[in-house]
XYZ file of C-alpha atoms in Angstrom:
592
model
C 0.000 0.000 0.000
C 2.825 2.369 0.942
C 4.556 1.485 -2.312
C 1.448 2.432 -4.347
C 1.134 5.702 -2.410
C 4.797 6.507 -3.046
C 4.349 5.789 -6.775
C 1.305 8.086 -6.975
C 3.215 10.859 -5.187
C 6.186 10.510 -7.556
C 3.826 10.691 -10.583
C 2.233 13.834 -9.111
C 5.636 15.430 -8.542
C 6.657 14.504 -12.099
C 3.504 16.136 -13.522
C 4.229 19.295 -11.532
C 7.781 19.416 -12.894
C 7.185 18.485 -16.534
C 4.459 19.376 -19.038
C 2.946 16.227 -20.562
C 0.436 17.672 -23.038
C 2.240 16.729 -26.293
C 4.089 20.067 -26.387
C 7.878 20.401 -26.634
C 10.420 23.092 -25.802
C 12.614 24.905 -28.351
C 15.020 21.947 -28.413
C 12.280 19.372 -29.012
C 12.285 18.025 -25.432
C 9.431 17.672 -22.906
C 9.011 21.216 -21.487
C 9.980 22.027 -17.913
C 6.903 23.590 -16.304
C 8.791 26.108 -14.189
C 10.810 27.671 -17.029
C 8.433 27.533 -20.006
C 4.927 28.627 -20.910
C 2.255 30.461 -18.901
C 2.618 34.245 -18.531
C 6.400 34.346 -18.938
C 5.932 33.148 -22.536
C 2.574 34.810 -23.214
C 3.916 38.314 -22.574
C 6.287 38.029 -25.564
C 3.355 36.849 -27.681
C 1.035 39.644 -26.520
C 3.714 42.228 -27.451
C 3.660 41.249 -31.128
C -0.153 41.130 -31.061
C -0.117 44.680 -29.659
C 2.103 45.752 -32.566
C -0.072 44.041 -35.185
C -3.281 45.575 -33.836
C -1.605 48.994 -33.630
C -0.802 48.708 -37.337
C -4.099 47.164 -38.387
C -6.396 49.665 -36.673
C -4.122 52.581 -37.492
C -4.756 51.683 -41.137
C -8.282 50.231 -41.020
C -10.038 53.067 -39.181
C -8.603 55.709 -41.532
C -9.001 53.657 -44.688
C -12.432 55.008 -45.635
C -11.163 58.571 -45.133
C -8.096 57.913 -47.326
C -10.231 56.296 -50.043
C -12.670 59.227 -50.166
C -10.201 62.107 -49.716
C -7.083 60.870 -51.558
C -8.297 58.117 -53.905
C -11.576 60.073 -54.410
C -14.010 57.148 -54.223
C -17.647 57.964 -53.424
C -19.126 56.914 -50.054
C -20.782 53.701 -51.265
C -17.707 52.526 -53.223
C -15.349 53.397 -50.362
C -17.503 51.506 -47.840
C -17.502 48.467 -50.130
C -13.704 48.727 -50.626
C -13.179 48.765 -46.853
C -15.553 45.835 -46.384
C -13.831 43.801 -49.125
C -10.397 44.446 -47.638
C -11.620 43.664 -44.106
C -13.343 40.557 -45.441
C -10.214 39.259 -47.164
C -8.107 40.122 -44.101
C -10.364 38.106 -41.800
C -10.929 35.182 -44.206
C -7.242 34.685 -45.086
C -6.638 33.189 -41.587
C -8.541 30.084 -42.753
C -5.611 29.346 -45.071
C -2.998 30.491 -42.548
C -4.545 28.448 -39.741
C -4.669 25.339 -41.933
C -0.994 25.677 -42.914
C 0.021 26.229 -39.281
C -1.834 23.149 -37.996
C -0.979 20.873 -40.908
C 2.565 21.706 -42.003
C 4.457 24.729 -40.660
C 3.670 24.819 -36.943
C 2.406 27.927 -35.165
C 5.720 29.593 -34.297
C 7.074 29.337 -37.863
C 3.777 30.561 -39.338
C 3.749 33.613 -37.053
C 7.357 34.453 -37.927
C 6.921 34.120 -41.705
C 3.590 35.989 -41.775
C 5.013 38.796 -39.605
C 7.800 39.292 -42.140
C 5.193 39.424 -44.964
C 3.227 41.956 -42.880
C 6.398 44.021 -42.474
C 6.991 43.967 -46.251
C 3.437 45.278 -46.752
C 4.118 48.161 -44.358
C 7.399 48.948 -46.132
C 5.635 49.032 -49.503
C 2.891 51.248 -48.057
C 5.529 53.666 -46.721
C 7.224 53.727 -50.122
C 3.911 54.570 -51.838
C 3.795 57.775 -49.791
C 7.522 58.661 -49.760
C 9.010 57.759 -53.162
C 8.212 60.740 -55.482
C 7.149 58.604 -58.466
C 4.799 56.509 -56.273
C 3.165 59.357 -54.315
C -0.530 60.215 -55.041
C 0.597 63.421 -56.771
C 3.176 66.186 -56.533
C 0.961 68.516 -54.495
C -0.550 68.233 -51.012
C -4.118 68.178 -52.346
C -4.769 65.559 -55.031
C -7.718 66.059 -57.356
C -6.913 62.764 -59.052
C -4.242 60.359 -57.759
C -1.710 58.625 -59.988
C -2.760 55.182 -61.186
C 0.563 53.712 -60.022
C -0.108 54.993 -56.482
C -3.492 53.276 -56.393
C -1.954 50.010 -57.599
C 0.924 50.063 -55.096
C -1.405 51.189 -52.294
C -3.853 48.314 -52.823
C -0.993 45.833 -53.337
C 0.484 46.936 -49.989
C -2.730 46.677 -47.974
C -3.564 43.271 -49.459
C -0.017 42.116 -48.687
C -0.804 43.129 -45.099
C -3.973 41.004 -45.427
C -1.863 37.983 -46.376
C 0.442 38.620 -43.415
C -2.547 38.870 -41.100
C -3.835 35.579 -42.536
C -0.984 33.636 -40.993
C -0.362 35.935 -38.032
C -3.763 36.135 -36.352
C -4.882 32.478 -36.031
C -1.416 31.122 -35.291
C -0.373 33.750 -32.741
C -3.491 33.554 -30.586
C -3.562 29.747 -30.566
C 0.212 29.740 -29.924
C -0.405 31.983 -26.912
C -3.145 29.686 -25.583
C -0.832 26.671 -26.113
C 1.399 28.061 -23.345
C -1.152 26.824 -20.778
C -1.656 23.137 -19.893
C -5.354 22.152 -19.995
C -4.735 19.222 -17.631
C -3.098 21.340 -14.935
C -5.760 22.996 -12.684
C -3.797 26.199 -12.033
C -2.750 26.677 -15.654
C -6.284 25.909 -16.890
C -7.677 28.778 -14.788
C -4.941 31.107 -16.030
C -5.823 30.094 -19.584
C -9.395 31.317 -19.046
C -7.932 34.702 -18.113
C -5.499 34.595 -21.043
C -8.209 35.376 -23.609
C -9.357 38.328 -21.502
C -5.845 39.785 -21.145
C -5.024 38.947 -24.753
C -7.883 41.224 -25.730
C -6.738 43.817 -23.185
C -3.370 43.987 -25.011
C -5.185 43.972 -28.339
C -7.333 46.915 -27.245
C -4.305 48.868 -26.031
C -2.817 48.495 -29.519
C -6.159 49.498 -31.020
C -6.381 52.507 -28.708
C -2.951 53.831 -29.680
C -3.656 53.035 -33.326
C -6.816 55.148 -33.469
C -5.394 58.010 -31.390
C -1.630 58.452 -31.809
C -1.271 56.932 -35.304
C -4.461 58.534 -36.616
C -3.362 61.901 -35.159
C -0.019 61.623 -36.986
C -1.900 60.747 -40.211
C -4.197 63.743 -39.787
C -1.762 66.383 -38.512
C 1.725 65.330 -39.677
C 1.611 62.995 -42.702
C 0.463 59.562 -43.809
C 4.101 58.716 -44.577
C 5.290 59.445 -41.023
C 2.510 57.251 -39.579
C 3.486 54.381 -41.888
C 7.151 54.741 -40.929
C 6.257 54.508 -37.217
C 4.176 51.384 -37.823
C 6.980 49.780 -39.825
C 9.558 50.398 -37.071
C 7.216 49.114 -34.339
C 6.484 45.924 -36.299
C 10.199 45.315 -36.956
C 10.981 45.771 -33.236
C 8.182 43.436 -32.132
C 9.431 40.665 -34.445
C 12.834 40.900 -32.711
C 11.119 40.684 -29.287
C 9.006 37.701 -30.409
C 12.097 35.779 -31.549
C 13.876 36.661 -28.279
C 11.171 34.767 -26.340
C 11.908 31.522 -28.200
C 13.494 29.666 -25.217
C 10.396 30.279 -23.065
C 7.757 28.957 -25.491
C 6.003 25.601 -25.595
C 5.565 24.296 -29.132
C 3.065 21.932 -30.762
C 4.287 19.930 -33.743
C 2.290 20.109 -36.967
C 0.250 16.911 -37.289
C -0.679 16.935 -40.974
C -3.966 17.981 -42.510
C -6.756 17.968 -39.877
C -9.289 17.682 -42.703
C -8.139 14.252 -43.950
C -9.282 12.321 -40.816
C -12.699 13.968 -41.123
C -13.036 12.862 -44.735
C -12.001 9.368 -43.627
C -14.834 9.321 -41.071
C -17.356 10.271 -43.764
C -16.090 7.571 -46.128
C -16.050 4.887 -43.400
C -19.566 5.834 -42.242
C -20.933 5.617 -45.797
C -19.237 2.266 -46.353
C -20.855 0.888 -43.182
C -24.243 2.524 -43.581
C -26.005 -0.863 -43.557
C -24.416 -2.110 -40.316
C -26.485 -2.166 -37.116
C -25.473 -0.027 -34.139
C -24.095 -1.991 -31.162
C -26.360 -2.132 -28.109
C -23.678 -0.431 -26.000
C -21.643 2.566 -27.292
C -18.611 1.185 -25.423
C -18.388 -1.471 -28.164
C -17.468 1.219 -30.697
C -13.818 1.194 -31.671
C -11.371 3.377 -29.730
C -7.618 3.208 -29.161
C -6.848 2.602 -25.452
C -5.411 5.654 -23.716
C -2.268 3.726 -22.833
C -1.546 3.020 -26.525
C -1.886 6.493 -27.980
C 0.381 9.528 -27.912
C -2.633 11.765 -28.484
C -3.060 14.021 -25.484
C -6.821 13.693 -25.147
C -9.574 11.299 -26.203
C -13.193 12.358 -26.623
C -16.276 10.733 -25.139
C -19.065 9.382 -27.315
C -22.175 11.560 -27.824
C -25.599 10.586 -29.179
C -25.895 13.356 -31.788
C -25.276 12.746 -35.516
C -25.473 8.989 -34.896
C -24.977 8.117 -38.552
C -21.311 9.069 -38.204
C -20.915 6.539 -35.371
C -21.077 3.789 -37.991
C -17.507 4.709 -38.943
C -16.421 3.330 -35.527
C -18.275 -0.009 -35.796
C -16.066 -3.074 -36.199
C -17.322 -5.170 -39.122
C -17.409 -8.789 -37.905
C -17.211 -10.079 -41.481
C -13.725 -8.615 -41.897
C -10.425 -9.113 -40.126
C -10.280 -6.624 -37.217
C -6.518 -5.995 -37.550
C -6.851 -5.171 -41.227
C -9.700 -2.732 -40.434
C -7.689 -1.013 -37.698
C -4.832 -0.402 -40.111
C -7.094 1.320 -42.662
C -8.562 4.644 -41.440
C -10.791 4.769 -44.546
C -12.617 1.685 -43.266
C -12.569 2.181 -39.484
C -12.379 5.369 -37.401
C -11.969 5.790 -33.657
C -14.713 7.300 -31.491
C -12.439 10.339 -30.996
C -12.117 10.949 -34.751
C -15.900 10.614 -35.148
C -16.499 13.055 -32.281
C -14.021 15.536 -33.760
C -16.047 15.629 -36.964
C -19.237 16.076 -34.907
C -17.619 19.056 -33.147
C -16.918 20.809 -36.448
C -20.420 20.115 -37.818
C -22.040 21.359 -34.578
C -20.111 24.630 -34.927
C -21.752 25.556 -38.234
C -25.059 26.861 -36.715
C -23.105 28.877 -34.108
C -20.892 30.335 -36.849
C -23.895 31.303 -38.988
C -25.870 32.893 -36.138
C -22.946 35.129 -35.108
C -22.572 36.737 -38.565
C -25.235 39.455 -37.905
C -23.187 40.548 -34.877
C -20.181 40.882 -37.205
C -22.245 43.012 -39.595
C -22.916 45.462 -36.748
C -19.195 45.543 -35.903
C -18.402 46.303 -39.579
C -20.390 49.561 -39.402
C -18.060 50.959 -36.734
C -15.089 51.049 -39.131
C -17.075 52.468 -42.060
C -20.248 54.506 -41.588
C -19.640 55.357 -37.902
C -16.238 56.857 -38.790
C -17.653 58.707 -41.794
C -20.371 60.190 -39.562
C -17.619 61.619 -37.369
C -16.229 63.588 -40.350
C -19.449 65.648 -40.579
C -19.616 66.541 -36.859
C -17.901 69.134 -34.656
C -14.651 67.469 -33.507
C -13.225 70.364 -31.498
C -12.325 69.602 -27.889
C -10.788 73.000 -27.221
C -10.675 75.906 -29.656
C -7.183 75.001 -30.905
C -7.495 71.219 -30.993
C -9.669 69.060 -33.265
C -9.585 65.284 -32.948
C -9.183 63.207 -36.160
C -12.438 61.484 -37.235
C -11.031 57.952 -36.843
C -9.936 58.653 -33.246
C -13.546 58.395 -32.080
C -13.072 54.645 -32.605
C -10.948 54.774 -29.429
C -14.206 54.772 -27.462
C -14.941 51.264 -28.757
C -11.531 50.138 -27.493
C -12.180 51.791 -24.116
C -15.555 50.053 -23.910
C -13.921 46.701 -24.625
C -11.065 47.268 -22.138
C -13.545 48.172 -19.386
C -15.795 45.239 -20.298
C -12.952 42.674 -20.294
C -11.356 44.043 -17.097
C -14.623 44.160 -15.137
C -15.612 40.688 -16.346
C -12.250 39.106 -15.479
C -11.617 40.794 -12.134
C -15.119 41.362 -10.736
C -17.852 39.424 -12.518
C -16.027 36.127 -13.102
C -15.107 35.487 -9.415
C -18.672 36.343 -8.333
C -20.226 34.164 -11.044
C -17.862 31.270 -10.268
C -19.136 31.193 -6.696
C -22.763 31.576 -7.790
C -22.791 28.996 -10.607
C -19.973 26.637 -9.681
C -18.728 27.021 -13.260
C -14.981 27.681 -13.721
C -15.774 30.226 -16.425
C -18.470 32.015 -14.420
C -21.001 31.663 -17.234
C -20.878 29.376 -20.253
C -19.049 30.469 -23.407
C -22.248 30.633 -25.460
C -24.017 32.660 -22.757
C -21.174 35.182 -22.889
C -21.481 35.418 -26.676
C -25.263 35.897 -26.407
C -24.901 38.779 -23.915
C -22.668 40.618 -26.406
C -25.283 40.153 -29.121
C -27.813 42.003 -26.973
C -25.391 44.953 -26.909
C -25.131 44.844 -30.722
C -28.917 45.283 -31.045
C -28.707 48.245 -28.642
C -25.848 49.747 -30.678
C -27.872 49.810 -33.876
C -30.899 51.351 -32.142
C -28.773 54.117 -30.592
C -26.923 54.666 -33.904
C -30.257 55.063 -35.739
C -31.510 57.632 -33.221
C -28.272 59.655 -33.336
C -28.176 59.634 -37.154
C -31.815 60.769 -37.240
C -30.891 63.732 -35.004
C -27.937 64.573 -37.259
C -30.118 64.499 -40.400
C -32.697 66.760 -38.742
C -29.980 69.366 -38.201
C -28.933 69.046 -41.838
C -32.519 69.581 -43.047
C -33.048 72.585 -40.753
C -29.807 74.291 -41.774
C -28.458 72.903 -45.090
C -25.563 75.379 -45.203
C -24.160 74.654 -41.745
C -25.263 71.004 -41.809
C -24.403 68.971 -38.723
C -21.138 70.783 -37.986
C -22.725 72.279 -34.844
C -23.383 68.789 -33.445
C -20.599 67.412 -31.229
C -18.816 64.245 -32.368
C -19.369 62.882 -28.856
C -22.983 62.205 -29.796
C -21.405 59.107 -31.390
C -19.825 58.086 -28.071
C -22.742 55.887 -26.862
C -22.819 53.696 -29.977
C -19.029 53.212 -29.920
C -18.985 52.438 -26.187
C -21.886 49.989 -26.437
C -20.378 48.087 -29.384
C -17.052 48.006 -27.484
C -18.719 46.521 -24.397
C -20.484 44.003 -26.634
C -17.121 43.066 -28.202
C -15.790 42.332 -24.702
C -18.433 39.635 -24.404
C -19.009 38.295 -27.923
C -15.576 38.614 -29.566
C -13.703 37.260 -26.539
C -16.327 34.537 -26.191
C -15.956 33.592 -29.872
C -12.175 33.378 -29.531
C -12.484 31.084 -26.530
C -15.266 29.047 -28.146
C -13.489 28.364 -31.437
C -10.184 27.604 -29.698
C -11.694 25.364 -27.026
C -14.352 23.477 -28.991
C -12.403 22.475 -32.103
C -10.340 19.246 -32.153
C -6.954 19.692 -30.465
C -5.171 19.180 -33.809
C -6.778 22.216 -35.470
C -6.685 25.027 -32.928
C -5.064 27.553 -35.274
C -7.838 26.770 -37.721
C -10.269 27.243 -34.821
C -9.094 30.826 -34.288
C -9.390 31.280 -38.051
C -13.048 30.202 -37.803
C -13.583 33.005 -35.270
C -11.925 35.537 -37.565
C -13.907 34.238 -40.541
C -17.117 35.268 -38.753
C -15.978 38.899 -39.012
C -14.682 38.356 -42.551
C -17.909 36.808 -43.799
C -19.843 39.572 -42.004
C -17.914 42.231 -43.956
C -18.798 40.580 -47.260
C -22.436 40.158 -46.185
C -22.464 43.826 -45.140
C -21.281 44.842 -48.631
C -23.885 42.552 -50.215
C -26.577 43.998 -47.955
C -25.597 47.549 -48.961
C -25.878 46.557 -52.643
C -29.282 44.894 -52.145
C -30.700 47.762 -50.070
C -29.321 50.305 -52.537
C -30.998 48.482 -55.437
C -34.359 47.944 -53.704
C -34.701 51.476 -52.290
C -33.646 53.097 -55.566
C -36.240 51.097 -57.512
C -39.065 51.394 -54.986
C -38.831 55.059 -53.981
C -36.524 56.517 -56.640
C -33.993 57.510 -53.973
C -31.409 55.169 -52.498
C -30.647 55.013 -48.766
C -26.984 55.427 -49.828
C -26.384 58.725 -51.589
C -23.193 60.384 -52.782
C -22.519 61.576 -49.226
C -23.981 61.145 -45.751
C -26.341 64.114 -45.970
C -28.101 62.651 -49.004
C -28.269 59.172 -47.441
C -30.646 57.563 -44.931
C -28.281 55.596 -42.734
C -30.803 55.756 -39.894
C -33.137 53.475 -41.884
C -30.223 51.107 -42.570
C -29.357 50.988 -38.859
C -32.982 50.173 -37.977
C -32.884 47.348 -40.519
C -29.708 45.953 -38.909
C -31.297 46.226 -35.436
C -34.279 44.144 -36.607
C -32.089 41.544 -38.351
C -29.830 41.216 -35.287
C -32.776 40.933 -32.867
C -34.439 38.178 -34.921
C -31.103 36.399 -35.255
C -30.582 36.599 -31.473
C -33.759 34.565 -30.950
C -32.470 31.911 -33.377
C -29.068 31.921 -31.640
C -30.653 31.272 -28.226
C -32.417 28.177 -29.609
C -29.195 26.911 -31.219
C -27.132 27.562 -28.072
C -29.638 25.789 -25.807
C -29.345 22.631 -27.943
C -25.564 22.713 -28.244
C -23.420 19.907 -26.787
C -19.981 20.947 -25.554
C -16.755 19.061 -26.160
C -16.559 16.087 -23.794
C -12.991 15.035 -22.961
C -11.730 11.945 -21.147
C -9.592 12.533 -18.084
C -6.035 11.268 -17.882
C -7.139 8.175 -16.048
C -8.148 4.929 -17.778
C -11.102 5.459 -20.060
C -14.426 4.426 -18.609
C -18.118 5.256 -18.905
C -17.973 6.910 -15.483
C -15.088 9.067 -16.688
C -17.249 10.303 -19.564
C -20.159 10.997 -17.259
C -17.924 13.036 -14.966
C -16.541 14.933 -17.939
C -20.064 15.588 -19.133
C -20.935 17.138 -15.764
C -17.834 19.347 -15.904
C -18.632 20.559 -19.401
C -22.390 20.957 -19.042
C -21.997 24.685 -18.364
C -18.797 25.266 -20.332
């Protein structure tokens, strides 16, 4: 008995000293817990995220202003251009996440994509510094050079490609620094997504204040030069943290095993289900190097046929052919991805609301009084800082005040479930559109009363409520989506999981552009006047905001139904696999 107790104690000590979650250190060895991972590694990772967000929002929030003032696009075309670029930027991570999980690994993908990002910033700086590439030879361009337009768009889409590898890999790489099977590190991991977004928002805040101010008052070229130097410095810092990181090896395409499950299930479609799910095929925990096995669930039962052993064939031959026999874990991984589709679809309307903040909200700010004191006028894009402040406050209050209270009240490690957190943010998005519609209606009334002065007598801080509310909503929904898509995907495709989160925003930008086109067409044909005129004063954005509020509210009802019927990922413990183990895991994840 004493010998068994001593063995258990030595195993516990070993687990405290070493990290046994399939990760390795920079030399390919099992990581030492005390000198790798957790916050000591995450801080290096958050620094480069800060730099990337500084660059991205410094460019993105001013993009519609640059397109209308320098490139001379009309409001509708400029809004579509911004939405297309934002859409590509947030859909490219699907490719980057796949490459990171399947072939390159997360560290290498971040490093390569950061260098591509840096090249995009260098090219953008050149387009505003090199005389032959500048918009024109004078300060005010009535028509920019064609070569400037080409180099400008090439540069920003090169930044999109860099973001495609950077965003999904970096965030999942940061979360990889925490061991899911270690109680202390698991709790810290729940806070990681909150503080990740805190760092992100700090970058956003500086981007839409300091960088935008330099763009507005000094020059676009100086702002680009600052962003280029910051990105170059952060890459050096990221590489310097290499000895402290925990790495996950690329495991090949995560999509192939899913296709194998489909093929095996179709091949065995005529087989009868076993009376007991425990008779389905699974590799014993002791025989696999995979860190975690998944418990069987009753949903999408047709796929379970892939894990049925065919008694008419040799069992060893079946086990050696994944196209004929899949494990319960592989079947459950495919179920996880399929179950995510309704969640992904029902979060797109939230993303459409977020898209308005970087386009029409910013353009509204151009028409308003932006003077704080008589000698100082804030740049239009700087009003976006209020969204960052709202998100910082939301994340900080949730992590430090609400989460501890909710943990005690619900007994849930997260405080509330991930999907509940996402749903709360969606409520804020409905409120944002309602407030935005009311404020725009007030602005248009001023324009109609005094066409000459327009809305220049109305303070830009009338836009503050809609920016703050959408920022608070982001603190719930965007952080919740990051955690959801990282946590609920199979362990082998976590970079791709973060890409799924980003693709929500990307798809929402494309849907927003499509919606603008449809509304423009319908309103022009039905009433003879489109809701989207040449400028804001000839448009009816308040009607568009009301439409978005209705769409988002209806979608919220659908989301609640989907979320209530969702089954969370159910993971076996480290102990020997048993039915009881699955039941315990199910209890732990019931409120995840």
